[in-house]
Amino acid sequence: MKTLGKATQAIHAGEDPLARPNEKSGTPLMPPIYQNSTFRFTTAAECAEACTNEESGYVYTRWGNPTQQLLEQKLAVLESGEAALATASGMGAVSTALLTALAEGGHVIAMETLYSATHHLLNEDLVSLGIETTFVDATDVNQIERALRPDTKVIYLESPTNPLLKLVDLGACAEIAKAHGAITIIDNTFATPCGQQPIALGIDVVLHSMTKYLSGNGAVIAGAIVGNKQFIARAKTGALRNFGAVISPFNAWLTLHGIATLPLRWTQHCKNALRIAAFLETHPAVAWARYPGLRSHPQHELAKRQMNGFGGMITLELKGGLSAGERLVNRLKLCALAVSLGDVRTLICHPASTTHSLVPTEIRRQTGITDGIVRISVGLEDAEDIIDDLGQAFS
Ligand code: LCS
């Protein structure tokens, strides 16, 4: 059968149109929420069987719940993976995936600029578990090859990266990893399944902070892991269940609402961001603006080849540096000064003092996360209104 389009998948995948409360009733059009922590059994034998046999059904929501599962089925289809897990947060997805891939220890090669909590996890928290990470500039895949060690188990990527919007050639990385027997993991939060299909390019595991574009409404903290059945089963019965970063049924249900409109929102985020990036690039107050859809982006050709749309994130540096950035955000009226991204509202923040403050200053400077940069998550307002707000704040 022909693969359904993303907009159709986002609405229908994973949903059972025939699941009726009883034989005479119709089907709830929006899947109902199972907001319960535990499940009741009639006999001791039934309960014991359910607790010991993974296939036998729901027992306890930390182990699985129909609302979580529906979301997971949808995520697997959207990311073209075999299976998926929903988690309590993006960091729940990052830590669960890393703890699963590195259960027996090992070495990690990671992109040098990552979301700061992920950098901290690799650079500090996992070190105490004996896991060592080498950070490289993975925009040059030769640097990954040179960093390989016999015990390298994981190559960890973001593309586009937070906050510098650097891209990584995912197909080339996957080839290097496969030849070495390492697992590739990518955080696909900035691209979404609409903007990039890493598994089709050979990547093994895809992560999301669903707090961002997937839910899109600024109402939940949630994450996702997509991969093959074995990896997802190990994560589900191991790190997820026992470290406990499980999504609540309510947040899973809210995320399902969000995903239904993701393809439509993605198209509009991309359209708005391209217009605003073009405005910023030529504005006299701006030293440089980086957006994968601009010809001036050093990896624009890779973006065209690897992505479907260039996303809603723009990073820029003002000629007046940090103080000009502070004046800009203080004067904005429509755009909100807030961390997070992928919201329907335009959000603007100063990475060095907020989202990336966990990265040591020296590493921030070395990797280009300078004190003067500002990050914009372009929302779904009318592009002219966002441009007017930025224009009045510049002046
Ligand atoms: N991965 C990426 C690429 C992120 O940007 C974030 C959060 C996470 C993972 C963690 O997701 P969470 O646990 O918060 O759902 N990024 C944020 C940011 O740039 N501003 O505020 C949060």
CSV table of C-alpha atoms and ligand atoms in Angstrom, one decimal:
chain,number,residue,atom,x,y,z
A,1,MET,CA,0.0,0.0,0.0
A,2,LYS,CA,1.2,3.5,-0.8
A,3,THR,CA,2.7,5.3,2.2
A,4,LEU,CA,0.3,8.0,3.5
A,5,GLY,CA,1.3,11.6,3.4
A,6,LYS,CA,2.6,13.3,6.6
A,7,ALA,CA,-0.6,15.4,7.1
A,8,THR,CA,-2.7,12.2,6.9
A,9,GLN,CA,-0.3,10.3,9.2
A,10,ALA,CA,-0.3,13.1,11.8
A,11,ILE,CA,-4.1,12.9,12.1
A,12,HIS,CA,-4.8,9.2,11.6
A,13,ALA,CA,-1.7,7.1,12.3
A,14,GLY,CA,-2.0,4.8,15.4
A,15,GLU,CA,-5.7,5.6,15.9
A,16,ASP,CA,-8.1,2.7,15.7
A,17,PRO,CA,-11.3,4.0,14.0
A,18,LEU,CA,-13.2,0.9,15.1
A,19,ALA,CA,-12.4,1.0,18.8
A,20,ARG,CA,-15.9,1.4,20.3
A,21,PRO,CA,-16.8,1.6,24.0
A,22,ASN,CA,-19.4,-1.2,23.4
A,23,GLU,CA,-21.0,-2.9,20.4
A,24,LYS,CA,-23.9,-0.4,20.0
A,25,SER,CA,-22.0,2.8,20.4
A,26,GLY,CA,-20.2,4.9,17.9
A,27,THR,CA,-16.4,5.5,18.1
A,28,PRO,CA,-15.1,8.5,20.0
A,29,LEU,CA,-13.6,10.6,17.1
A,30,MET,CA,-10.9,12.0,19.3
A,31,PRO,CA,-9.2,9.1,21.2
A,32,PRO,CA,-10.3,9.1,24.8
A,33,ILE,CA,-7.8,9.6,27.6
A,34,TYR,CA,-7.0,6.8,30.0
A,35,GLN,CA,-6.1,8.9,33.0
A,36,ASN,CA,-5.4,6.0,35.4
A,37,SER,CA,-2.4,4.9,37.3
A,38,THR,CA,-3.3,1.2,37.6
A,39,PHE,CA,-5.4,-1.6,36.1
A,40,ARG,CA,-7.7,-4.0,37.9
A,41,PHE,CA,-7.8,-7.8,37.4
A,42,THR,CA,-10.4,-10.4,38.5
A,43,THR,CA,-8.1,-13.3,39.4
A,44,ALA,CA,-4.6,-13.6,41.0
A,45,ALA,CA,-3.5,-15.8,38.1
A,46,GLU,CA,-4.5,-13.1,35.5
A,47,CYS,CA,-2.7,-10.4,37.5
A,48,ALA,CA,0.4,-12.5,37.9
A,49,GLU,CA,0.4,-13.4,34.2
A,50,ALA,CA,0.1,-9.7,33.2
A,51,CYS,CA,2.9,-8.7,35.5
A,52,THR,CA,5.4,-11.3,34.1
A,53,ASN,CA,4.4,-11.4,30.4
A,54,GLU,CA,5.1,-8.2,28.4
A,55,GLU,CA,2.6,-9.2,25.8
A,56,SER,CA,-0.4,-9.7,28.1
A,57,GLY,CA,-1.7,-6.1,28.5
A,58,TYR,CA,-1.8,-3.1,30.7
A,59,VAL,CA,-0.9,-3.4,34.4
A,60,TYR,CA,0.4,-0.1,35.7
A,61,THR,CA,0.8,3.2,33.8
A,62,ARG,CA,4.6,3.5,34.4
A,63,TRP,CA,4.8,0.2,32.4
A,64,GLY,CA,2.4,1.3,29.7
A,65,ASN,CA,-1.0,2.9,29.1
A,66,PRO,CA,-3.3,3.0,26.1
A,67,THR,CA,-3.1,6.8,25.6
A,68,GLN,CA,0.7,6.6,25.8
A,69,GLN,CA,0.7,3.7,23.4
A,70,LEU,CA,-1.5,5.5,20.8
A,71,LEU,CA,1.0,8.4,20.8
A,72,GLU,CA,3.9,6.0,20.4
A,73,GLN,CA,2.3,4.3,17.4
A,74,LYS,CA,1.8,7.7,15.8
A,75,LEU,CA,5.4,8.7,16.5
A,76,ALA,CA,6.8,5.5,15.0
A,77,VAL,CA,4.9,6.1,11.8
A,78,LEU,CA,5.8,9.8,11.5
A,79,GLU,CA,9.5,9.1,12.0
A,80,SER,CA,9.4,5.9,9.8
A,81,GLY,CA,10.7,3.8,12.6
A,82,GLU,CA,9.7,0.4,13.8
A,83,ALA,CA,8.6,1.5,17.3
A,84,ALA,CA,8.6,4.5,19.6
A,85,LEU,CA,8.4,5.5,23.3
A,86,ALA,CA,6.9,8.7,24.7
A,87,THR,CA,8.8,10.1,27.7
A,88,ALA,CA,8.2,12.7,30.4
A,89,SER,CA,10.5,15.3,28.8
A,90,GLY,CA,13.0,15.7,26.0
A,91,MET,CA,15.7,15.1,28.6
A,92,GLY,CA,13.9,12.0,29.6
A,93,ALA,CA,14.2,10.8,26.0
A,94,VAL,CA,17.9,11.8,25.8
A,95,SER,CA,18.9,10.2,29.1
A,96,THR,CA,16.8,7.0,28.5
A,97,ALA,CA,18.2,6.5,25.0
A,98,LEU,CA,21.8,7.1,26.2
A,99,LEU,CA,21.4,4.8,29.3
A,100,THR,CA,20.0,2.1,27.0
A,101,ALA,CA,22.7,2.4,24.3
A,102,LEU,CA,25.4,2.5,27.0
A,103,ALA,CA,24.1,0.0,29.5
A,104,GLU,CA,27.5,-1.8,29.4
A,105,GLY,CA,29.5,1.5,29.3
A,106,GLY,CA,31.5,2.7,26.4
A,107,HIS,CA,32.7,5.8,24.6
A,108,VAL,CA,30.5,8.5,22.9
A,109,ILE,CA,31.4,10.9,20.1
A,110,ALA,CA,29.1,13.9,20.2
A,111,MET,CA,28.6,17.1,18.3
A,112,GLU,CA,30.3,19.9,20.2
A,113,THR,CA,27.3,22.3,20.2
A,114,LEU,CA,24.2,20.6,21.7
A,115,TYR,CA,21.3,21.7,23.9
A,116,SER,CA,23.1,22.6,27.2
A,117,ALA,CA,21.4,19.9,29.4
A,118,THR,CA,22.5,17.2,26.9
A,119,HIS,CA,26.0,18.6,26.9
A,120,HIS,CA,26.0,18.6,30.7
A,121,LEU,CA,24.7,15.0,30.8
A,122,LEU,CA,27.5,13.8,28.5
A,123,ASN,CA,30.2,16.1,29.9
A,124,GLU,CA,29.5,15.6,33.6
A,125,ASP,CA,26.6,13.3,34.7
A,126,LEU,CA,27.5,10.2,32.6
A,127,VAL,CA,31.2,10.6,33.4
A,128,SER,CA,30.5,9.4,36.9
A,129,LEU,CA,29.0,6.2,35.4
A,130,GLY,CA,32.3,5.6,33.6
A,131,ILE,CA,31.0,6.9,30.2
A,132,GLU,CA,33.4,9.1,28.4
A,133,THR,CA,32.5,11.6,25.6
A,134,THR,CA,34.7,13.1,22.9
A,135,PHE,CA,33.1,16.3,21.5
A,136,VAL,CA,33.9,17.1,17.8
A,137,ASP,CA,32.7,19.5,15.2
A,138,ALA,CA,30.6,17.0,13.3
A,139,THR,CA,29.9,19.4,10.5
A,140,ASP,CA,33.2,17.8,9.3
A,141,VAL,CA,32.5,14.1,9.4
A,142,ASN,CA,36.2,13.3,9.2
A,143,GLN,CA,36.4,14.6,12.8
A,144,ILE,CA,34.0,11.8,13.8
A,145,GLU,CA,36.2,9.2,12.0
A,146,ARG,CA,39.3,10.5,13.7
A,147,ALA,CA,37.7,10.3,17.2
A,148,LEU,CA,36.6,6.6,16.9
A,149,ARG,CA,38.0,4.3,19.5
A,150,PRO,CA,37.5,0.5,19.8
A,151,ASP,CA,35.0,1.1,22.6
A,152,THR,CA,33.0,3.8,20.7
A,153,LYS,CA,29.3,2.7,21.1
A,154,VAL,CA,27.4,5.9,20.3
A,155,ILE,CA,27.6,8.8,17.9
A,156,TYR,CA,25.3,11.5,19.2
A,157,LEU,CA,24.1,14.4,17.0
A,158,GLU,CA,21.8,17.3,16.7
A,159,SER,CA,21.0,18.8,13.2
A,160,PRO,CA,20.2,21.7,13.1
A,161,THR,CA,22.0,22.3,16.4
A,162,ASN,CA,20.8,24.4,19.3
A,163,PRO,CA,21.5,27.3,19.1
A,164,LEU,CA,23.9,27.8,16.2
A,165,LEU,CA,21.9,25.9,13.5
A,166,LYS,CA,24.8,23.9,12.3
A,167,LEU,CA,24.0,20.9,10.1
A,168,VAL,CA,25.5,17.4,10.1
A,169,ASP,CA,25.5,15.2,7.0
A,170,LEU,CA,23.4,12.4,8.5
A,171,GLY,CA,23.9,9.8,5.7
A,172,ALA,CA,27.7,10.2,6.0
A,173,CYS,CA,27.6,9.9,9.8
A,174,ALA,CA,25.4,6.8,9.6
A,175,GLU,CA,27.9,5.1,7.2
A,176,ILE,CA,30.9,5.8,9.5
A,177,ALA,CA,29.0,4.5,12.5
A,178,LYS,CA,27.7,1.3,10.7
A,179,ALA,CA,31.2,0.4,9.6
A,180,HIS,CA,32.4,0.7,13.2
A,181,GLY,CA,29.4,-1.1,14.8
A,182,ALA,CA,28.3,2.1,16.7
A,183,ILE,CA,24.7,3.4,17.2
A,184,THR,CA,23.8,6.8,15.8
A,185,ILE,CA,21.4,8.9,17.8
A,186,ILE,CA,20.0,12.2,16.6
A,187,ASP,CA,18.0,14.8,18.5
A,188,ASN,CA,15.5,15.8,15.7
A,189,THR,CA,13.7,18.4,17.8
A,190,PHE,CA,14.6,21.4,15.5
A,191,ALA,CA,13.7,19.6,12.3
A,192,THR,CA,10.6,17.6,13.3
A,193,PRO,CA,9.6,14.5,11.4
A,194,CYS,CA,8.2,16.8,8.7
A,195,GLY,CA,11.5,18.6,8.1
A,196,GLN,CA,13.9,15.6,8.3
A,197,GLN,CA,13.6,11.8,8.2
A,198,PRO,CA,16.8,10.6,9.9
A,199,ILE,CA,15.9,6.9,9.9
A,200,ALA,CA,15.5,6.9,6.1
A,201,LEU,CA,19.1,8.4,6.0
A,202,GLY,CA,20.5,5.5,8.0
A,203,ILE,CA,20.3,6.9,11.6
A,204,ASP,CA,19.4,4.3,14.2
A,205,VAL,CA,17.6,6.3,17.0
A,206,VAL,CA,15.7,9.6,16.7
A,207,LEU,CA,14.8,11.7,19.8
A,208,HIS,CA,12.5,14.6,20.3
A,209,SER,CA,11.7,17.2,22.9
A,210,MET,CA,7.9,17.1,22.1
A,211,THR,CA,7.7,20.1,24.4
A,212,LYS,CA,8.5,22.0,21.2
A,213,TYR,CA,7.1,21.6,17.7
A,214,LEU,CA,5.4,18.3,18.1
A,215,SER,CA,3.0,19.5,20.8
A,216,GLY,CA,3.3,23.1,19.5
A,217,ASN,CA,1.0,24.7,22.1
A,218,GLY,CA,3.4,25.5,24.9
A,219,ALA,CA,1.3,23.4,27.3
A,220,VAL,CA,3.4,20.3,27.9
A,221,ILE,CA,6.8,19.0,28.7
A,222,ALA,CA,7.3,15.7,26.8
A,223,GLY,CA,9.8,13.7,24.8
A,224,ALA,CA,10.1,10.8,22.4
A,225,ILE,CA,12.5,8.0,21.3
A,226,VAL,CA,12.0,6.2,17.9
A,227,GLY,CA,14.1,3.3,16.8
A,228,ASN,CA,14.0,-0.4,16.0
A,229,LYS,CA,11.9,-2.8,18.0
A,230,GLN,CA,14.7,-4.3,20.0
A,231,PHE,CA,16.1,-0.9,21.1
A,232,ILE,CA,12.7,0.4,22.0
A,233,ALA,CA,11.8,-2.8,24.0
A,234,ARG,CA,15.1,-2.6,25.9
A,235,ALA,CA,14.5,1.1,26.7
A,236,LYS,CA,10.9,0.5,27.7
A,237,THR,CA,11.6,-2.4,30.1
A,238,GLY,CA,14.9,-1.0,31.3
A,239,ALA,CA,15.9,2.6,31.6
A,240,LEU,CA,12.4,4.2,31.0
A,241,ARG,CA,10.6,2.0,33.5
A,242,ASN,CA,13.2,1.9,36.2
A,243,PHE,CA,14.6,5.5,36.0
A,244,GLY,CA,11.0,6.5,35.5
A,245,ALA,CA,10.9,9.3,32.9
A,246,VAL,CA,7.4,8.2,31.9
A,247,ILE,CA,4.9,10.6,30.2
A,248,SER,CA,1.6,11.2,32.0
A,249,PRO,CA,-1.5,10.1,30.0
A,250,PHE,CA,-2.8,13.7,30.1
A,251,ASN,CA,0.4,15.0,28.5
A,252,ALA,CA,0.4,12.2,25.9
A,253,TRP,CA,-3.2,13.2,25.1
A,254,LEU,CA,-2.4,16.9,24.7
A,255,THR,CA,0.6,16.0,22.5
A,256,LEU,CA,-1.7,13.9,20.3
A,257,HIS,CA,-3.8,17.1,19.8
A,258,GLY,CA,-0.7,19.0,18.9
A,259,ILE,CA,0.7,16.5,16.4
A,260,ALA,CA,-2.5,16.5,14.3
A,261,THR,CA,-1.6,20.0,13.1
A,262,LEU,CA,2.2,19.6,13.0
A,263,PRO,CA,2.6,19.4,9.2
A,264,LEU,CA,0.5,22.5,8.7
A,265,ARG,CA,2.3,24.4,11.4
A,266,TRP,CA,5.7,23.3,10.1
A,267,THR,CA,5.0,24.7,6.6
A,268,GLN,CA,4.0,28.0,8.1
A,269,HIS,CA,6.9,28.2,10.6
A,270,CYS,CA,9.2,27.6,7.6
A,271,LYS,CA,7.5,30.3,5.5
A,272,ASN,CA,7.5,32.9,8.2
A,273,ALA,CA,11.1,32.2,9.3
A,274,LEU,CA,12.5,32.5,5.7
A,275,ARG,CA,10.9,36.0,5.4
A,276,ILE,CA,12.1,37.1,8.8
A,277,ALA,CA,15.6,35.7,8.2
A,278,ALA,CA,15.8,37.7,5.0
A,279,PHE,CA,14.7,40.8,6.8
A,280,LEU,CA,17.3,40.3,9.6
A,281,GLU,CA,20.2,39.4,7.3
A,282,THR,CA,20.1,42.8,5.6
A,283,HIS,CA,19.2,44.9,8.7
A,284,PRO,CA,21.9,47.5,9.5
A,285,ALA,CA,21.8,46.6,13.3
A,286,VAL,CA,22.5,42.9,12.6
A,287,ALA,CA,26.1,41.6,12.3
A,288,TRP,CA,25.0,38.2,10.9
A,289,ALA,CA,21.9,36.1,10.8
A,290,ARG,CA,22.0,32.3,10.4
A,291,TYR,CA,19.1,30.3,8.9
A,292,PRO,CA,19.5,27.1,6.9
A,293,GLY,CA,17.2,28.5,4.2
A,294,LEU,CA,19.5,31.5,3.5
A,295,ARG,CA,22.1,31.1,0.8
A,296,SER,CA,24.6,32.6,3.2
A,297,HIS,CA,24.3,29.6,5.5
A,298,PRO,CA,27.5,27.7,5.1
A,299,GLN,CA,25.6,24.4,4.7
A,300,HIS,CA,22.7,25.7,2.7
A,301,GLU,CA,23.3,23.0,0.0
A,302,LEU,CA,23.2,20.2,2.6
A,303,ALA,CA,20.0,21.7,4.1
A,304,LYS,CA,18.4,21.6,0.6
A,305,ARG,CA,19.5,17.9,0.2
A,306,GLN,CA,18.7,16.7,3.7
A,307,MET,CA,15.7,18.7,4.9
A,308,ASN,CA,12.2,19.4,3.8
A,309,GLY,CA,11.8,23.0,4.7
A,310,PHE,CA,14.3,24.9,6.8
A,311,GLY,CA,12.5,25.2,10.1
A,312,GLY,CA,11.5,28.1,12.3
A,313,MET,CA,14.7,28.9,14.2
A,314,ILE,CA,17.0,31.9,13.4
A,315,THR,CA,20.1,32.8,15.3
A,316,LEU,CA,21.7,36.2,14.9
A,317,GLU,CA,24.3,38.5,16.4
A,318,LEU,CA,23.8,42.2,16.8
A,319,LYS,CA,26.5,44.7,15.9
A,320,GLY,CA,26.2,46.1,19.4
A,321,GLY,CA,26.8,42.7,21.0
A,322,LEU,CA,25.3,41.7,24.3
A,323,SER,CA,24.0,45.2,25.4
A,324,ALA,CA,22.3,45.7,22.0
A,325,GLY,CA,20.7,42.2,22.4
A,326,GLU,CA,19.4,43.2,25.9
A,327,ARG,CA,18.0,46.4,24.5
A,328,LEU,CA,16.3,44.5,21.7
A,329,VAL,CA,14.6,41.9,23.9
A,330,ASN,CA,13.5,44.6,26.4
A,331,ARG,CA,11.8,46.6,23.7
A,332,LEU,CA,9.8,43.8,22.0
A,333,LYS,CA,6.1,43.9,22.4
A,334,LEU,CA,4.7,41.0,20.4
A,335,CYS,CA,7.6,38.6,20.5
A,336,ALA,CA,7.9,37.0,23.9
A,337,LEU,CA,11.2,36.9,25.9
A,338,ALA,CA,11.1,33.2,26.8
A,339,VAL,CA,13.2,30.1,26.5
A,340,SER,CA,11.8,27.0,24.7
A,341,LEU,CA,10.9,27.0,21.0
A,342,GLY,CA,8.5,25.5,18.4
A,343,ASP,CA,5.6,27.4,20.0
A,344,VAL,CA,2.8,29.0,17.9
A,345,ARG,CA,4.0,32.3,19.5
A,346,THR,CA,7.3,33.9,18.5
A,347,LEU,CA,9.9,33.4,21.3
A,348,ILE,CA,13.2,35.1,21.6
A,349,CYS,CA,16.0,34.4,24.0
A,350,HIS,CA,19.7,35.0,24.8
A,351,PRO,CA,21.3,31.5,24.8
A,352,ALA,CA,24.6,32.3,26.6
A,353,SER,CA,22.7,33.4,29.8
A,354,THR,CA,19.7,31.1,29.5
A,355,THR,CA,19.4,27.9,27.5
A,356,HIS,CA,23.2,27.3,27.2
A,357,SER,CA,24.2,28.6,30.6
A,358,LEU,CA,25.0,25.0,31.7
A,359,VAL,CA,27.8,24.8,29.1
A,360,PRO,CA,31.1,26.1,30.7
A,361,THR,CA,31.9,29.6,29.5
A,362,GLU,CA,35.2,28.5,27.9
A,363,ILE,CA,33.5,25.8,25.8
A,364,ARG,CA,30.7,28.2,24.8
A,365,ARG,CA,33.3,30.7,23.5
A,366,GLN,CA,35.3,28.0,21.7
A,367,THR,CA,32.3,26.6,19.9
A,368,GLY,CA,30.8,30.0,18.9
A,369,ILE,CA,28.0,30.4,21.4
A,370,THR,CA,29.1,34.0,22.0
A,371,ASP,CA,27.6,36.4,24.5
A,372,GLY,CA,26.1,38.5,21.8
A,373,ILE,CA,23.9,36.0,20.0
A,374,VAL,CA,20.1,36.0,20.1
A,375,ARG,CA,17.9,33.1,19.1
A,376,ILE,CA,14.4,33.5,17.6
A,377,SER,CA,11.8,30.8,17.5
A,378,VAL,CA,9.6,32.1,14.8
A,379,GLY,CA,5.9,31.6,15.6
A,380,LEU,CA,2.7,31.5,13.5
A,381,GLU,CA,1.7,35.1,13.8
A,382,ASP,CA,1.6,37.2,10.5
A,383,ALA,CA,5.2,37.6,9.4
A,384,GLU,CA,4.6,41.3,8.8
A,385,ASP,CA,3.6,41.8,12.5
A,386,ILE,CA,6.8,40.0,13.7
A,387,ILE,CA,8.9,42.1,11.4
A,388,ASP,CA,7.2,45.3,12.6
A,389,ASP,CA,7.9,44.3,16.2
A,390,LEU,CA,11.6,43.5,15.5
A,391,GLY,CA,11.9,46.7,13.5
A,392,GLN,CA,10.5,49.0,16.2
A,393,ALA,CA,12.7,47.3,18.8
A,394,PHE,CA,15.8,47.8,16.6
A,395,SER,CA,15.1,51.4,16.1
B,1,LCS,N1,16.7,18.7,22.9
B,1,LCS,C1,16.8,19.9,22.4
B,1,LCS,C2,17.3,20.1,21.0
B,1,LCS,C3,16.2,21.0,23.1
B,1,LCS,O1,16.2,22.2,22.6
B,1,LCS,C4,15.7,20.7,24.4
B,1,LCS,C5,15.2,21.8,25.3
B,1,LCS,C6,15.7,19.4,24.9
B,1,LCS,C7,16.3,18.4,24.2
B,1,LCS,C8,15.2,19.1,26.3
B,1,LCS,O2,13.8,19.0,26.2
B,1,LCS,P1,12.8,19.2,27.5
B,1,LCS,O3,13.3,18.2,28.5
B,1,LCS,O4,13.0,20.6,28.0
B,1,LCS,O5,11.5,18.8,26.9
B,1,LCS,N2,15.5,23.1,24.8
B,1,LCS,C9,15.2,24.2,25.4
B,1,LCS,C10,15.6,25.5,24.8
B,1,LCS,O6,16.3,25.6,23.9
B,1,LCS,N3,15.1,26.4,25.6
B,1,LCS,O7,14.4,25.9,26.7
B,1,LCS,C11,14.4,24.5,26.6
